[in-house]
Amino acid sequence: MNKLLYLPFILIFAVFPDFAEANTGIKALTVTTNPDGSQDYTMTLQVLGIMTILSMLPAILIMMTSFTRIIVVMSILRQAIGLQQSPSNQILIGLALFLTMFIMAPVFDEINDKALQPYLNEEMQARQAIDEAILPLKAFMLAQTRVKDLDAFVELAGYQNQIQSPSEVPMTVLIPAFITSELKTAFQIGFMLFIPFLILDLVVASVLMAMGMMMLSPMIVSLPFKLMLFVLVDGWNLVFGTLATSFGM
């Protein structure tokens, strides 16, 4: 688990590589001695910039992994069943985080083996380690990004004449293309999950109409049947397995 502590900083430097220098450190504090013997303390702009970027860390960590697809699918599934607050948002986020760790484990292991451990053992410089760490993460994101979405953002960025292969796409262009593809994939999976519950709602509504029970809400009657159907088909296992295999696992 210790290797995961370094991952946020790798992601930050992947998006903002200018803050990673190979041979120079970042001075957190500069001390200036005045002629009268007093001292003034000033914080460097680099440290201030990194502290500002740290506030973006949750968004960077979420949007560059499988978290987005998982949490969107789980939210759509909850709406399809007809449950408004169960499972709660905290449970859904927890499930999404642990599934993300499970799915991203091969990527994290590769980053640890090829970049983190050599850097900690002083076998490579910081800039080289960051370049090596970006490669597995970038390969994962490219594998999940549609060519159409990638081409659209490359064109918007004006790089269409400068990029010869997908591996040359900068992270600032790849990330929004990856997020767009993840949302589209999540909505497609959510649509497929919605169909069985929608059919059950239609059947229950038709039966109630035929029985003349027009004042009774079909949602109330269909909810226990949808829960029973979901449990009988081992729904959680199917959903989690579908999400994992959708990433090529």
Tab-separated table of C-alpha atoms in Angstrom:
chain	number	residue	atom	x	y	z
A	1	MET	CA	0.000	0.000	0.000
A	2	ASN	CA	2.982	2.360	0.489
A	3	LYS	CA	3.429	2.662	-3.278
A	4	LEU	CA	-0.072	4.142	-3.559
A	5	LEU	CA	1.042	7.087	-1.443
A	6	TYR	CA	3.346	8.241	-4.242
A	7	LEU	CA	0.735	7.809	-6.987
A	8	PRO	CA	-1.009	11.189	-6.489
A	9	PHE	CA	2.284	13.027	-6.974
A	10	ILE	CA	3.031	11.000	-10.105
A	11	LEU	CA	-0.389	11.954	-11.474
A	12	ILE	CA	0.221	15.610	-10.656
A	13	PHE	CA	3.581	15.644	-12.421
A	14	ALA	CA	2.046	13.750	-15.340
A	15	VAL	CA	-0.434	16.579	-15.915
A	16	PHE	CA	1.939	19.398	-14.916
A	17	PRO	CA	5.415	18.158	-15.922
A	18	ASP	CA	7.033	21.579	-15.544
A	19	PHE	CA	7.045	21.106	-11.783
A	20	ALA	CA	9.275	18.039	-12.036
A	21	GLU	CA	12.934	18.875	-12.504
A	22	ALA	CA	15.624	16.271	-12.918
A	23	ASN	CA	18.514	17.802	-11.026
A	24	THR	CA	17.184	20.773	-9.089
A	25	GLY	CA	15.143	20.716	-5.916
A	26	ILE	CA	12.387	23.049	-4.871
A	27	LYS	CA	13.248	25.437	-2.075
A	28	ALA	CA	10.230	25.688	0.149
A	29	LEU	CA	11.432	28.781	1.985
A	30	THR	CA	13.876	31.559	1.148
A	31	VAL	CA	15.544	33.428	4.005
A	32	THR	CA	16.870	36.956	3.345
A	33	THR	CA	19.104	38.666	5.876
A	34	ASN	CA	18.625	42.435	6.102
A	35	PRO	CA	21.470	44.913	6.833
A	36	ASP	CA	20.146	45.443	10.353
A	37	GLY	CA	20.417	41.721	11.098
A	38	SER	CA	16.723	40.907	10.794
A	39	GLN	CA	15.508	38.175	8.500
A	40	ASP	CA	12.625	37.994	5.999
A	41	TYR	CA	11.020	34.718	5.013
A	42	THR	CA	9.386	34.238	1.604
A	43	MET	CA	7.775	31.179	0.018
A	44	THR	CA	8.806	30.344	-3.547
A	45	LEU	CA	6.231	30.456	-6.322
A	46	GLN	CA	6.943	26.808	-7.177
A	47	VAL	CA	5.794	25.642	-3.753
A	48	LEU	CA	2.757	27.893	-3.951
A	49	GLY	CA	1.926	26.412	-7.341
A	50	ILE	CA	2.249	22.845	-6.080
A	51	MET	CA	0.030	23.610	-3.076
A	52	THR	CA	-2.572	25.006	-5.471
A	53	ILE	CA	-2.371	21.919	-7.667
A	54	LEU	CA	-2.842	19.668	-4.613
A	55	SER	CA	-6.371	21.061	-4.320
A	56	MET	CA	-7.009	19.516	-7.741
A	57	LEU	CA	-5.674	16.132	-6.642
A	58	PRO	CA	-9.068	14.394	-6.108
A	59	ALA	CA	-10.268	15.394	-9.580
A	60	ILE	CA	-6.965	14.347	-11.175
A	61	LEU	CA	-6.948	10.987	-9.378
A	62	ILE	CA	-10.588	10.236	-10.212
A	63	MET	CA	-10.542	11.335	-13.844
A	64	MET	CA	-7.393	9.414	-14.830
A	65	THR	CA	-8.561	6.015	-13.531
A	66	SER	CA	-11.550	3.710	-13.926
A	67	PHE	CA	-13.459	5.500	-11.153
A	68	THR	CA	-15.666	7.606	-13.447
A	69	ARG	CA	-17.154	4.681	-15.365
A	70	ILE	CA	-17.797	2.668	-12.206
A	71	ILE	CA	-19.542	5.396	-10.202
A	72	VAL	CA	-21.742	6.458	-13.143
A	73	VAL	CA	-22.864	2.872	-13.787
A	74	MET	CA	-23.591	2.327	-10.098
A	75	SER	CA	-25.654	5.515	-9.936
A	76	ILE	CA	-27.678	4.538	-13.023
A	77	LEU	CA	-28.242	1.068	-11.557
A	78	ARG	CA	-29.637	2.558	-8.364
A	79	GLN	CA	-32.038	4.706	-10.374
A	80	ALA	CA	-33.068	1.727	-12.525
A	81	ILE	CA	-33.988	-0.344	-9.487
A	82	GLY	CA	-35.966	2.590	-8.101
A	83	LEU	CA	-33.993	3.085	-4.900
A	84	GLN	CA	-33.266	6.726	-4.166
A	85	GLN	CA	-30.978	6.480	-1.139
A	86	SER	CA	-29.976	2.822	-0.916
A	87	PRO	CA	-27.146	2.037	-1.312
A	88	SER	CA	-26.107	5.424	0.013
A	89	ASN	CA	-23.678	7.700	-1.799
A	90	GLN	CA	-20.948	6.838	0.703
A	91	ILE	CA	-21.324	3.120	-0.030
A	92	LEU	CA	-21.325	3.671	-3.789
A	93	ILE	CA	-18.191	5.818	-3.612
A	94	GLY	CA	-16.487	3.244	-1.382
A	95	LEU	CA	-17.373	0.429	-3.793
A	96	ALA	CA	-16.151	2.515	-6.728
A	97	LEU	CA	-12.846	3.289	-4.986
A	98	PHE	CA	-12.070	-0.323	-4.123
A	99	LEU	CA	-13.100	-1.538	-7.584
A	100	THR	CA	-10.845	1.144	-9.024
A	101	MET	CA	-7.932	-0.129	-6.931
A	102	PHE	CA	-8.682	-3.680	-8.127
A	103	ILE	CA	-8.881	-2.726	-11.807
A	104	MET	CA	-5.921	-0.346	-11.724
A	105	ALA	CA	-3.691	-2.732	-9.719
A	106	PRO	CA	-1.703	-3.964	-12.788
A	107	VAL	CA	-1.060	-0.351	-13.831
A	108	PHE	CA	0.038	0.627	-10.320
A	109	ASP	CA	2.286	-2.430	-10.077
A	110	GLU	CA	3.963	-1.537	-13.371
A	111	ILE	CA	4.485	2.045	-12.211
A	112	ASN	CA	5.968	0.748	-8.972
A	113	ASP	CA	8.342	-1.683	-10.707
A	114	LYS	CA	9.509	0.552	-13.547
A	115	ALA	CA	9.527	4.004	-11.961
A	116	LEU	CA	8.922	4.229	-8.225
A	117	GLN	CA	11.299	1.565	-6.937
A	118	PRO	CA	14.205	2.586	-9.245
A	119	TYR	CA	13.712	6.202	-8.122
A	120	LEU	CA	13.618	5.294	-4.425
A	121	ASN	CA	16.744	3.187	-4.933
A	122	GLU	CA	18.401	6.204	-6.600
A	123	GLU	CA	18.785	4.328	-9.874
A	124	MET	CA	17.173	7.100	-11.938
A	125	GLN	CA	16.480	10.813	-11.709
A	126	ALA	CA	13.068	12.247	-10.831
A	127	ARG	CA	12.260	13.405	-14.349
A	128	GLN	CA	13.162	10.028	-15.829
A	129	ALA	CA	11.088	8.236	-13.192
A	130	ILE	CA	8.078	10.417	-13.960
A	131	ASP	CA	8.444	9.765	-17.687
A	132	GLU	CA	8.535	6.020	-16.999
A	133	ALA	CA	5.559	6.246	-14.626
A	134	ILE	CA	3.412	8.063	-17.178
A	135	LEU	CA	3.796	5.322	-19.807
A	136	PRO	CA	1.639	2.586	-18.133
A	137	LEU	CA	-1.019	5.105	-17.119
A	138	LYS	CA	-1.068	6.626	-20.585
A	139	ALA	CA	-1.316	3.176	-22.183
A	140	PHE	CA	-4.312	2.371	-19.976
A	141	MET	CA	-6.060	5.614	-20.854
A	142	LEU	CA	-5.374	5.241	-24.581
A	143	ALA	CA	-6.773	1.695	-24.518
A	144	GLN	CA	-10.070	3.008	-23.093
A	145	THR	CA	-10.309	6.133	-25.265
A	146	ARG	CA	-12.199	6.082	-28.545
A	147	VAL	CA	-10.295	7.250	-31.592
A	148	LYS	CA	-13.132	9.623	-32.472
A	149	ASP	CA	-12.979	11.344	-29.086
A	150	LEU	CA	-9.182	11.537	-29.195
A	151	ASP	CA	-9.202	13.026	-32.704
A	152	ALA	CA	-11.801	15.606	-31.660
A	153	PHE	CA	-9.703	16.946	-28.782
A	154	VAL	CA	-6.485	16.799	-30.791
A	155	GLU	CA	-8.190	18.949	-33.410
A	156	LEU	CA	-9.562	21.331	-30.788
A	157	ALA	CA	-6.063	21.731	-29.359
A	158	GLY	CA	-4.617	22.383	-32.810
A	159	TYR	CA	-2.215	19.426	-32.678
A	160	GLN	CA	-3.546	17.543	-35.712
A	161	ASN	CA	-0.423	18.356	-37.763
A	162	GLN	CA	2.031	17.785	-34.914
A	163	ILE	CA	0.976	14.343	-33.629
A	164	GLN	CA	1.802	11.289	-35.706
A	165	SER	CA	0.653	8.549	-33.300
A	166	PRO	CA	-1.629	8.294	-30.234
A	167	SER	CA	1.396	7.791	-27.962
A	168	GLU	CA	2.496	11.356	-28.768
A	169	VAL	CA	-0.741	12.891	-27.463
A	170	PRO	CA	-0.021	15.086	-24.398
A	171	MET	CA	-1.825	14.331	-21.167
A	172	THR	CA	-3.669	17.652	-21.265
A	173	VAL	CA	-5.399	16.430	-24.441
A	174	LEU	CA	-5.691	12.766	-23.501
A	175	ILE	CA	-7.447	13.352	-20.171
A	176	PRO	CA	-10.574	15.123	-21.540
A	177	ALA	CA	-10.779	12.603	-24.409
A	178	PHE	CA	-10.517	9.760	-21.891
A	179	ILE	CA	-13.236	11.253	-19.676
A	180	THR	CA	-15.551	11.698	-22.676
A	181	SER	CA	-15.084	8.079	-23.715
A	182	GLU	CA	-15.597	6.864	-20.142
A	183	LEU	CA	-18.888	8.727	-19.828
A	184	LYS	CA	-20.127	7.327	-23.139
A	185	THR	CA	-19.182	3.778	-22.148
A	186	ALA	CA	-20.783	4.191	-18.724
A	187	PHE	CA	-24.034	5.381	-20.292
A	188	GLN	CA	-24.036	2.425	-22.691
A	189	ILE	CA	-23.597	-0.044	-19.825
A	190	GLY	CA	-26.237	1.814	-17.809
A	191	PHE	CA	-28.683	1.592	-20.704
A	192	MET	CA	-28.261	-2.184	-20.885
A	193	LEU	CA	-28.827	-2.447	-17.127
A	194	PHE	CA	-31.934	-0.273	-17.342
A	195	ILE	CA	-33.762	-2.439	-19.922
A	196	PRO	CA	-34.804	-5.422	-17.676
A	197	PHE	CA	-36.091	-3.142	-14.915
A	198	LEU	CA	-37.977	-0.990	-17.430
A	199	ILE	CA	-39.685	-4.074	-18.876
A	200	LEU	CA	-40.682	-5.166	-15.372
A	201	ASP	CA	-42.127	-1.706	-14.678
A	202	LEU	CA	-44.167	-1.884	-17.909
A	203	VAL	CA	-45.491	-5.346	-17.053
A	204	VAL	CA	-46.535	-4.288	-13.546
A	205	ALA	CA	-48.161	-1.096	-14.844
A	206	SER	CA	-50.108	-3.069	-17.484
A	207	VAL	CA	-51.337	-5.584	-14.889
A	208	LEU	CA	-52.465	-2.821	-12.537
A	209	MET	CA	-54.276	-1.048	-15.370
A	210	ALA	CA	-56.029	-4.291	-16.337
A	211	MET	CA	-57.127	-4.798	-12.733
A	212	GLY	CA	-58.459	-1.242	-12.533
A	213	MET	CA	-55.953	-0.196	-9.850
A	214	MET	CA	-55.077	3.079	-11.506
A	215	MET	CA	-54.586	4.910	-8.197
A	216	LEU	CA	-51.845	2.522	-7.066
A	217	SER	CA	-48.328	3.559	-8.075
A	218	PRO	CA	-46.653	0.913	-10.269
A	219	MET	CA	-43.281	1.889	-8.774
A	220	ILE	CA	-44.344	0.734	-5.309
A	221	VAL	CA	-45.548	-2.644	-6.599
A	222	SER	CA	-42.631	-3.284	-8.969
A	223	LEU	CA	-39.881	-2.396	-6.471
A	224	PRO	CA	-39.930	-5.682	-4.500
A	225	PHE	CA	-40.068	-7.655	-7.766
A	226	LYS	CA	-37.060	-5.764	-9.120
A	227	LEU	CA	-35.132	-6.392	-5.915
A	228	MET	CA	-36.025	-10.089	-6.037
A	229	LEU	CA	-35.002	-10.306	-9.710
A	230	PHE	CA	-31.699	-8.577	-9.014
A	231	VAL	CA	-30.893	-10.915	-6.133
A	232	LEU	CA	-31.948	-14.089	-7.964
A	233	VAL	CA	-29.686	-13.399	-10.953
A	234	ASP	CA	-26.790	-12.497	-8.608
A	235	GLY	CA	-26.891	-8.925	-9.874
A	236	TRP	CA	-23.971	-7.498	-7.928
A	237	ASN	CA	-21.617	-10.177	-9.179
A	238	LEU	CA	-22.793	-9.640	-12.753
A	239	VAL	CA	-22.431	-5.847	-12.537
A	240	PHE	CA	-18.975	-5.940	-10.956
A	241	GLY	CA	-17.835	-8.613	-13.403
A	242	THR	CA	-19.142	-6.607	-16.361
A	243	LEU	CA	-17.358	-3.477	-15.168
A	244	ALA	CA	-14.080	-5.339	-14.671
A	245	THR	CA	-14.224	-7.061	-18.062
A	246	SER	CA	-15.140	-3.799	-19.783
A	247	PHE	CA	-11.591	-2.648	-19.007
A	248	GLY	CA	-10.129	-5.737	-20.685
A	249	MET	CA	-9.444	-7.711	-17.522
